[in-house]
Short mmCIF file of C-alpha atoms and ligand atoms in Angstrom, two decimals:
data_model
loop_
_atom_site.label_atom_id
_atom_site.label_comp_id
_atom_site.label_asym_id
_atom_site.label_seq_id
_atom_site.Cartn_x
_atom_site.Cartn_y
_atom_site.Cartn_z
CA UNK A 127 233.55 75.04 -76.44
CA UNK A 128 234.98 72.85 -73.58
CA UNK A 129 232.72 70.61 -72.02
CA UNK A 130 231.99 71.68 -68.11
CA UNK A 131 233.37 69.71 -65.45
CA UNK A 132 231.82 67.82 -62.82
CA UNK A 133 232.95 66.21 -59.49
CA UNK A 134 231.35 63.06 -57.73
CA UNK A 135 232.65 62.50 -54.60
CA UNK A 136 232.58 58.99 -53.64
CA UNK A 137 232.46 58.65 -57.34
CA UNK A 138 233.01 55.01 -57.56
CA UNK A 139 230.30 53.75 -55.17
CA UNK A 140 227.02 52.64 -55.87
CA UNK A 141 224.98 55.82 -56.32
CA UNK A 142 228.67 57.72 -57.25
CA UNK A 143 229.37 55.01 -60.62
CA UNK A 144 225.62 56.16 -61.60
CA UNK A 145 226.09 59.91 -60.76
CA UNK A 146 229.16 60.22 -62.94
CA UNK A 147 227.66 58.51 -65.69
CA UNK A 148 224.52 60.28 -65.88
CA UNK A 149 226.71 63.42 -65.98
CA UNK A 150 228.81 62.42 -68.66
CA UNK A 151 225.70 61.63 -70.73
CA UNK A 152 224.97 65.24 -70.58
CA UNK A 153 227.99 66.38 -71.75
CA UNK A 154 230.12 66.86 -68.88
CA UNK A 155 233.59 65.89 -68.19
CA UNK A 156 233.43 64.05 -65.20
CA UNK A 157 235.75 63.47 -62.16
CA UNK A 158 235.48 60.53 -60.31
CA UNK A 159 236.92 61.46 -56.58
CA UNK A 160 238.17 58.22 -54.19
CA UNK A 161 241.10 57.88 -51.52
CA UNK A 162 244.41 58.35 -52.32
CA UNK A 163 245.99 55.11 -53.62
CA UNK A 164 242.68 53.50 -53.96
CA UNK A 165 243.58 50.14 -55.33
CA UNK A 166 240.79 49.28 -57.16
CA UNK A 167 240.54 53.11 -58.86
CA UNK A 168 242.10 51.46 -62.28
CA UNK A 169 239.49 48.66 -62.56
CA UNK A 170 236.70 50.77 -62.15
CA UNK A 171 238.48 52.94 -64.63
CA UNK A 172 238.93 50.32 -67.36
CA UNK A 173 235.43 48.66 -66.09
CA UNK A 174 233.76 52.11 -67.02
CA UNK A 175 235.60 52.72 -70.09
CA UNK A 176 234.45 49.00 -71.86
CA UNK A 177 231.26 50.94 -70.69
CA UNK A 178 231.90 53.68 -73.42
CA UNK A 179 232.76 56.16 -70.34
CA UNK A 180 236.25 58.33 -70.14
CA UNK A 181 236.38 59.40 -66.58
CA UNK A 182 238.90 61.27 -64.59
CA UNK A 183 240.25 60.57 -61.25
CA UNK A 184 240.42 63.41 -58.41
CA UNK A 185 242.32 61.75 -55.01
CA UNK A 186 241.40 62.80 -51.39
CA UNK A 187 240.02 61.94 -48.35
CA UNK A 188 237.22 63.93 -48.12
CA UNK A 189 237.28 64.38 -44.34
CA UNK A 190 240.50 66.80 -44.95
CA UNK A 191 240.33 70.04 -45.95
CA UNK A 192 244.25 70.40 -47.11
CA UNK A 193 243.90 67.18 -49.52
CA UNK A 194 240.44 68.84 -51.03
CA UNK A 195 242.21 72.17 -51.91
CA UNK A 196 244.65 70.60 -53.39
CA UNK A 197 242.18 67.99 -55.56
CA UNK A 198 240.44 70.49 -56.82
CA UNK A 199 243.70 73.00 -57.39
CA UNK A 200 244.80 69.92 -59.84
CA UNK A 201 241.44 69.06 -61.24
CA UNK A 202 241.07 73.07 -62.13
CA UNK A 203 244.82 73.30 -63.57
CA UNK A 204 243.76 70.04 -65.93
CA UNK A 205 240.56 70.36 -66.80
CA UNK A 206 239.26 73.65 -65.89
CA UNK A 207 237.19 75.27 -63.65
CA UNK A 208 234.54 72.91 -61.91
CA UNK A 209 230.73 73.72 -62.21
CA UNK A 210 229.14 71.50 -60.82
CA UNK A 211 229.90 69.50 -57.12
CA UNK A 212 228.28 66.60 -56.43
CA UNK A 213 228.98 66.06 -52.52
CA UNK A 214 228.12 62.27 -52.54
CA UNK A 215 230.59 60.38 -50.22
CA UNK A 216 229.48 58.78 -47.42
CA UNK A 217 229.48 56.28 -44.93
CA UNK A 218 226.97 54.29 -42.10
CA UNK A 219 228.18 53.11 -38.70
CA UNK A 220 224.75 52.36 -37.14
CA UNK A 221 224.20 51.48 -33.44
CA UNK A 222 221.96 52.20 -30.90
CA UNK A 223 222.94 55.80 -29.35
CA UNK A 224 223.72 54.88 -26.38
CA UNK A 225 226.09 51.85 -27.47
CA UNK A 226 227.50 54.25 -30.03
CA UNK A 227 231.36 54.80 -29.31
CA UNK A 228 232.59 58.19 -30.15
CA UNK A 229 234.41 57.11 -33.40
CA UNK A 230 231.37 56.13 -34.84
CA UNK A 231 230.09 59.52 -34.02
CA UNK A 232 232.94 61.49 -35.66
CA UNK A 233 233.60 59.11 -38.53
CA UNK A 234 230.14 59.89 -39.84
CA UNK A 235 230.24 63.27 -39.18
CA UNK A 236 233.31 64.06 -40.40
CA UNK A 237 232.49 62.17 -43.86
CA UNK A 238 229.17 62.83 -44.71
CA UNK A 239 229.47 66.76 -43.23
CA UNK A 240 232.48 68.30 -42.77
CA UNK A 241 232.88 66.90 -45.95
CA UNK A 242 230.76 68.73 -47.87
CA UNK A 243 232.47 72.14 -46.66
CA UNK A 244 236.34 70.72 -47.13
CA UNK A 245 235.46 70.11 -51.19
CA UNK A 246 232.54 73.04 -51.73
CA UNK A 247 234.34 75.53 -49.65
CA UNK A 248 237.62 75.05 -52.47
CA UNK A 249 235.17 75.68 -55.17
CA UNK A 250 232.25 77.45 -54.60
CA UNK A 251 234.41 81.61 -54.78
CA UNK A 252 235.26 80.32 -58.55
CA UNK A 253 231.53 79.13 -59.33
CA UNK A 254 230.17 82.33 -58.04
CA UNK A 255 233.40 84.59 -59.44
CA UNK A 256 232.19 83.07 -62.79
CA UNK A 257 228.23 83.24 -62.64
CA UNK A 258 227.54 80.21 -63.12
CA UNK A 259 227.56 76.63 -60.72
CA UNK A 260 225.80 73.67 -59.44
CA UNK A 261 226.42 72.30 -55.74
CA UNK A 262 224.61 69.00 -55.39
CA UNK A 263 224.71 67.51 -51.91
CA UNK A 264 223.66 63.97 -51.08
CA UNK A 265 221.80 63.85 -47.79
CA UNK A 266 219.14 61.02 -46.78
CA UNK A 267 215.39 60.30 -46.29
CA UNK A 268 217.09 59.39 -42.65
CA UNK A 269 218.18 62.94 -42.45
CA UNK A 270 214.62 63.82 -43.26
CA UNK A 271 212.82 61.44 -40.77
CA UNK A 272 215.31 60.17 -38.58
CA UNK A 273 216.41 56.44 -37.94
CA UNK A 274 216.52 54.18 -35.04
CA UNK A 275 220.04 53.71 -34.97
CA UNK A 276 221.41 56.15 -36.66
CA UNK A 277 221.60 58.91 -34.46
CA UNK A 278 225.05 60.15 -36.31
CA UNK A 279 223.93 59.44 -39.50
CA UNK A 280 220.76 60.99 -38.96
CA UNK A 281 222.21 64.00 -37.88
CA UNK A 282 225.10 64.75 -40.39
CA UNK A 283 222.94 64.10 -43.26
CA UNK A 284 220.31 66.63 -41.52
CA UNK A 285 222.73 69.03 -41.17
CA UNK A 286 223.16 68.85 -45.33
CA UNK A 287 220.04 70.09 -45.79
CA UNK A 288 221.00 73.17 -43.26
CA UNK A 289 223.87 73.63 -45.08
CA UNK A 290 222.03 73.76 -48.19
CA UNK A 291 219.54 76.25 -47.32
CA UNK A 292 222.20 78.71 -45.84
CA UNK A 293 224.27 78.42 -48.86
CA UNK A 294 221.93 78.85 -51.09
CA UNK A 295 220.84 81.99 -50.11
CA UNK A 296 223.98 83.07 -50.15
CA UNK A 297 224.88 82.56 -53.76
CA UNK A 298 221.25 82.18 -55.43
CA UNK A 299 221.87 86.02 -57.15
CA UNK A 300 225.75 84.52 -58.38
CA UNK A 301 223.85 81.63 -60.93
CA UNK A 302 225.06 79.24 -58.09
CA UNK A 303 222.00 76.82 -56.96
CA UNK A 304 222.28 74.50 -53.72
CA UNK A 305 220.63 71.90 -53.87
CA UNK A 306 219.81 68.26 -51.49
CA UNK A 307 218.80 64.95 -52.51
CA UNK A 308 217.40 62.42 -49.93
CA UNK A 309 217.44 59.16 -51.22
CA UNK A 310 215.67 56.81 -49.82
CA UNK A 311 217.18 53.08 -49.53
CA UNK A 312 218.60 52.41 -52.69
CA UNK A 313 220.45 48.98 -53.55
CA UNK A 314 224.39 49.60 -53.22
CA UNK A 315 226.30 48.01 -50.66
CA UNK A 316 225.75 50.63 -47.83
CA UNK A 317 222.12 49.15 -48.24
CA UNK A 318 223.09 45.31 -48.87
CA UNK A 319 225.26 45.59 -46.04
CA UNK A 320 222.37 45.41 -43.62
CA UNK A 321 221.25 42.44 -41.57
CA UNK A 322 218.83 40.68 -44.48
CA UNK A 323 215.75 40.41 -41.59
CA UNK A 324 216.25 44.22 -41.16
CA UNK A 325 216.44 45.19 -44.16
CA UNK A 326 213.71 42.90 -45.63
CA UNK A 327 211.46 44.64 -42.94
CA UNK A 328 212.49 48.40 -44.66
CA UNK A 329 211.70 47.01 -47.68
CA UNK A 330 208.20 45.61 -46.64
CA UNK A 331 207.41 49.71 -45.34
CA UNK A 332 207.98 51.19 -48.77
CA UNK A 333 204.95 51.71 -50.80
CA UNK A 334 206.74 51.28 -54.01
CA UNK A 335 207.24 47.85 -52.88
CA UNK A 336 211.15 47.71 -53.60
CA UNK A 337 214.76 49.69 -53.45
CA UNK A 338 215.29 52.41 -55.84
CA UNK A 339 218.00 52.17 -58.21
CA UNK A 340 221.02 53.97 -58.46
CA UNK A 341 220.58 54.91 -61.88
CA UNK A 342 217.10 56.82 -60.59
CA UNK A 343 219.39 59.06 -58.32
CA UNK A 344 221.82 59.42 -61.35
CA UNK A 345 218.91 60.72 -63.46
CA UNK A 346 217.94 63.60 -60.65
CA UNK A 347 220.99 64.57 -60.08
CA UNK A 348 221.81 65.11 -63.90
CA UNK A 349 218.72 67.24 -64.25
CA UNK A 350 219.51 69.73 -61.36
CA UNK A 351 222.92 69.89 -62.85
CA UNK A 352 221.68 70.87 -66.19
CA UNK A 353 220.40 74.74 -67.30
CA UNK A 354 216.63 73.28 -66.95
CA UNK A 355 216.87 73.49 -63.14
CA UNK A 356 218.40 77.24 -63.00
CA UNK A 357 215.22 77.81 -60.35
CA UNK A 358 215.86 75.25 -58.63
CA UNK A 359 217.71 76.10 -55.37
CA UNK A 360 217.78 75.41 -51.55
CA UNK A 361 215.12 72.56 -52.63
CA UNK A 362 215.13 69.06 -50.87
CA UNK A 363 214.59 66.11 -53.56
CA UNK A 364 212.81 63.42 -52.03
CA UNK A 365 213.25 59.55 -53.81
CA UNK A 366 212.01 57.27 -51.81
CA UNK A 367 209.28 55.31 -53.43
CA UNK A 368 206.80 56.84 -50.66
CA UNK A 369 208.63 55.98 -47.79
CA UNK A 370 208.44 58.98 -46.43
CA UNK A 371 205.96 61.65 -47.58
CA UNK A 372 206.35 65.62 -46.85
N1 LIG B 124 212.24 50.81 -34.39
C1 LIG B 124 211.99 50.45 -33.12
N2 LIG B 124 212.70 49.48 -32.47
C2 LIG B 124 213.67 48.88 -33.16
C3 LIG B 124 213.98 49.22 -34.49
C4 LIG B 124 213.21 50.22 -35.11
N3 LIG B 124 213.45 50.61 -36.40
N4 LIG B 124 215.02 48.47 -34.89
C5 LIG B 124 215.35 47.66 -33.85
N5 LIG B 124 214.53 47.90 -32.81
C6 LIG B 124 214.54 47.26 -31.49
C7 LIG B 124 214.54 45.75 -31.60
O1 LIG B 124 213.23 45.28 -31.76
C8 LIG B 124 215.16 45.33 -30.30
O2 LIG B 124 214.18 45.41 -29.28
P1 LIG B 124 214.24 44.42 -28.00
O3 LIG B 124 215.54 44.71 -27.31
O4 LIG B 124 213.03 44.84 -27.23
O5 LIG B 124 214.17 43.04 -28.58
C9 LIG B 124 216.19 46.43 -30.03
O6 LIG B 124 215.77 47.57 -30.81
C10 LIG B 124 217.59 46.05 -30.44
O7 LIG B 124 217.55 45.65 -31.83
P2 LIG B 124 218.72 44.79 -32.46
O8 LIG B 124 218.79 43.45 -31.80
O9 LIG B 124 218.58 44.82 -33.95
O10 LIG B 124 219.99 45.62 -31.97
P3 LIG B 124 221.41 45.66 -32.57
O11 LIG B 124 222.22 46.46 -31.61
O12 LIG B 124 221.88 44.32 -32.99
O13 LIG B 124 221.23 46.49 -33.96
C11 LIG B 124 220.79 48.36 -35.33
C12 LIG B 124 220.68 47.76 -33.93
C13 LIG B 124 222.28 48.46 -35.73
C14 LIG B 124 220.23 49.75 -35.29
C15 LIG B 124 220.06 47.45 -36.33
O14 LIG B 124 218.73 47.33 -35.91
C16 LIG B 124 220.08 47.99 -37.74
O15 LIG B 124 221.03 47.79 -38.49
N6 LIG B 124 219.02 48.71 -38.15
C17 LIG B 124 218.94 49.31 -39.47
C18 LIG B 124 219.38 50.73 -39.42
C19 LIG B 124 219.24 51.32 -40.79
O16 LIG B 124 218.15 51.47 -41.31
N7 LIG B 124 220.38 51.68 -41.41
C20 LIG B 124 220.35 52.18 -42.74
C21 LIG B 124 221.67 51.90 -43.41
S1 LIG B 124 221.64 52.28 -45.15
C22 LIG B 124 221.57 53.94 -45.18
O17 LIG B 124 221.72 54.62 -44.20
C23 LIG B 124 221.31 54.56 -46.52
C24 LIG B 124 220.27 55.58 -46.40
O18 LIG B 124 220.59 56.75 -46.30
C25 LIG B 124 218.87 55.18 -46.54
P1 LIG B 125 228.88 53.37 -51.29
O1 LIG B 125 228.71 52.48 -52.46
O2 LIG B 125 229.48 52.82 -50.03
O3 LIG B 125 229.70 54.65 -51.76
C1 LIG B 125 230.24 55.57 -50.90
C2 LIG B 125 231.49 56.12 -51.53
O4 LIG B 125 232.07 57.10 -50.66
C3 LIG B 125 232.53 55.03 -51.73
O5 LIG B 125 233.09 55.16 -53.01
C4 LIG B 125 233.55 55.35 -50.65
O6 LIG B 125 234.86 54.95 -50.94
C5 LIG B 125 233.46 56.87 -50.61
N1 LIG B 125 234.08 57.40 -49.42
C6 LIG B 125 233.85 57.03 -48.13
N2 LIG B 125 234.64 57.74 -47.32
C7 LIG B 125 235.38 58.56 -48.10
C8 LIG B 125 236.38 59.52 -47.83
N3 LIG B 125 236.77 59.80 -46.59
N4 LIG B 125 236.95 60.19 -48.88
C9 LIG B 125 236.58 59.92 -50.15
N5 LIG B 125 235.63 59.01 -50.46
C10 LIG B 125 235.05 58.34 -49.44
O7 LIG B 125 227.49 53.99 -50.84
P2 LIG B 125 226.33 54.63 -51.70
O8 LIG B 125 225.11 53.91 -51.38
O9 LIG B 125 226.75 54.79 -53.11
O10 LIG B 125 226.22 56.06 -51.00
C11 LIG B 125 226.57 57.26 -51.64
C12 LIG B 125 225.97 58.43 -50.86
O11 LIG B 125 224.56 58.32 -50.88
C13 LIG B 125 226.36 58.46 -49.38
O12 LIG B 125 226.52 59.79 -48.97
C14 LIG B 125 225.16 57.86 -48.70
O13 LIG B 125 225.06 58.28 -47.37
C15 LIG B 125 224.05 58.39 -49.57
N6 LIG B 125 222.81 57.66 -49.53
C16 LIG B 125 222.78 56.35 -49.89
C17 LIG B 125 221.56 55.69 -49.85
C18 LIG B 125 221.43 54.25 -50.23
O14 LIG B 125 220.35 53.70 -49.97
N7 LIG B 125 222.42 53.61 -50.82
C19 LIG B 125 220.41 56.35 -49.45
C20 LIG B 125 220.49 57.68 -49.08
C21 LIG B 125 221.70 58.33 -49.14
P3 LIG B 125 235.40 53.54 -50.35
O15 LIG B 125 234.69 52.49 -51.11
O16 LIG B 125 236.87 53.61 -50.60
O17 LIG B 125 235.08 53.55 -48.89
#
């Protein structure tokens, strides 16, 4: 039987590299989504095959809905139909809300929301047509709790875990589960790239004394992809070493 296929948005960031390969340690055929012409798409390629991985490459900018239809029209033509989403991209343009320009506001929005509906939306009528399909949505423990400075952040990966709930409602009897993670602050470069002070100070607040790892996220997101977590829907995954407990 062909293996399922899997796509990781964002697939060649931090959290995405260890996303795609906990997938393909299951068993899944992974697709590895980045920009189109993404110039360093064929090192990370050849950098994850010395790794002992095989990945495939899916091109779009996530924040339009015309280049996701036709990434996953492609990916489905090649591969076969996609079961499992992992809605993963993202990016942070923090500032103080009332120094925040409106590009900052619809940057963030646009990639870490409207995102997930311009892939999902292309692939969720198959999943459900078919019985069978995993939607996994990256949102944020500063969705959960809110952050000083991150009002658009805050509120794009908050409106995940709306999105979430909704959808999964609406596809739970279809074998389709929604699902959110909220990571807490995890070491990639979204994470490095804050002021050291600052984020020494973050650090200092979480009770399991240090960042998680991206290979800890890689590991959740594996299991709620797999048949174990078929109950498993409309559920928000907290990692964040205690940071923030509810
Ligand atoms: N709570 C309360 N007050 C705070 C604060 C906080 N968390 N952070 C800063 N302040 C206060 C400062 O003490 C300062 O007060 P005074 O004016 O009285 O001295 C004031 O706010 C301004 O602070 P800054 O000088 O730092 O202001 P800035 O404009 O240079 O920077 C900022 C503001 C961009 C928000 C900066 O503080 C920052 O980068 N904070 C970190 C935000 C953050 O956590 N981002 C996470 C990125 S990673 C990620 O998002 C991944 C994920 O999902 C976990
Ligand atoms: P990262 O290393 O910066 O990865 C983000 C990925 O998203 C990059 O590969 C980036 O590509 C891609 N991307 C950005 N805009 C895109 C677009 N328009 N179209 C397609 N791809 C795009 O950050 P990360 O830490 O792995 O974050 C991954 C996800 O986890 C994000 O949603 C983030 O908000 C979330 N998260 C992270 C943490 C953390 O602590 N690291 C915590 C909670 C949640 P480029 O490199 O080309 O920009």
């Amino acid at each position: 039987m062909a293996k399922k296929v899997a796509l990781v948005t964002g697939g060649m960031g931090g959290l995405g590299t260890a996303i795609c390969k906990a997938l393909a340690n299951d068993g899944w055929t992974v697709v590895a989504n980045c920009l189109p012409a993404f110039p360093p798409a064929a090192e990370w390629l050849a950098k994850t095959k010395a790794d002992g991985f095989e990945f495939h490459i899916g091109e779009a900018d996530v924040t339009d809905y015309e280049q996701c239809g036709a990434m996953v029209k492609k990916i489905e033509a090649e591969l076969g139909p996609i079961d499992c989403i992992v809605n993963n991209a993202g990016i942070t343009r923090d500032g103080m809300f009332r120094k925040m320009e409106k590009g900052q506001w619809d940057a963030v929005l646009a990639t870490n929301l409207d995102s997930v509906f311009n892939v999902t939306h292309h692939i969720l009528p198959g999943m459900a047509e078919r019985g069978f399909g995993r939607v996994i949505n990256i949102s944020s423990v500063n969705g959960v709790k809110g952050q000083f400075g991150q009002a658009n952040y805050s509120a794009a990966k908050a409106g995940i875990l709306g999105l979430t709930k909704a959808l999964a409602q609406e596809v739970a009897k279809k074998g389709v589960t929604v699902n959110a993670i909220a990571p807490g602050y995890i070491g990639t470069d979204m994470v490095m790239a804050i002021k050291e002070e600052v984020r020494e100070q973050i650090v200092a607040q979480v009770p399991a004394g240090r960042l998680g790892k991206p290979e800890e996220i890689g590991d959740l997101c594996a299991y709620l992809a797999s048949d174990k977590a078929g109950y498993i829907t409309g559920a928000t995954i907290n990692i964040n070493g205690g940071l923030h407990m509810c």
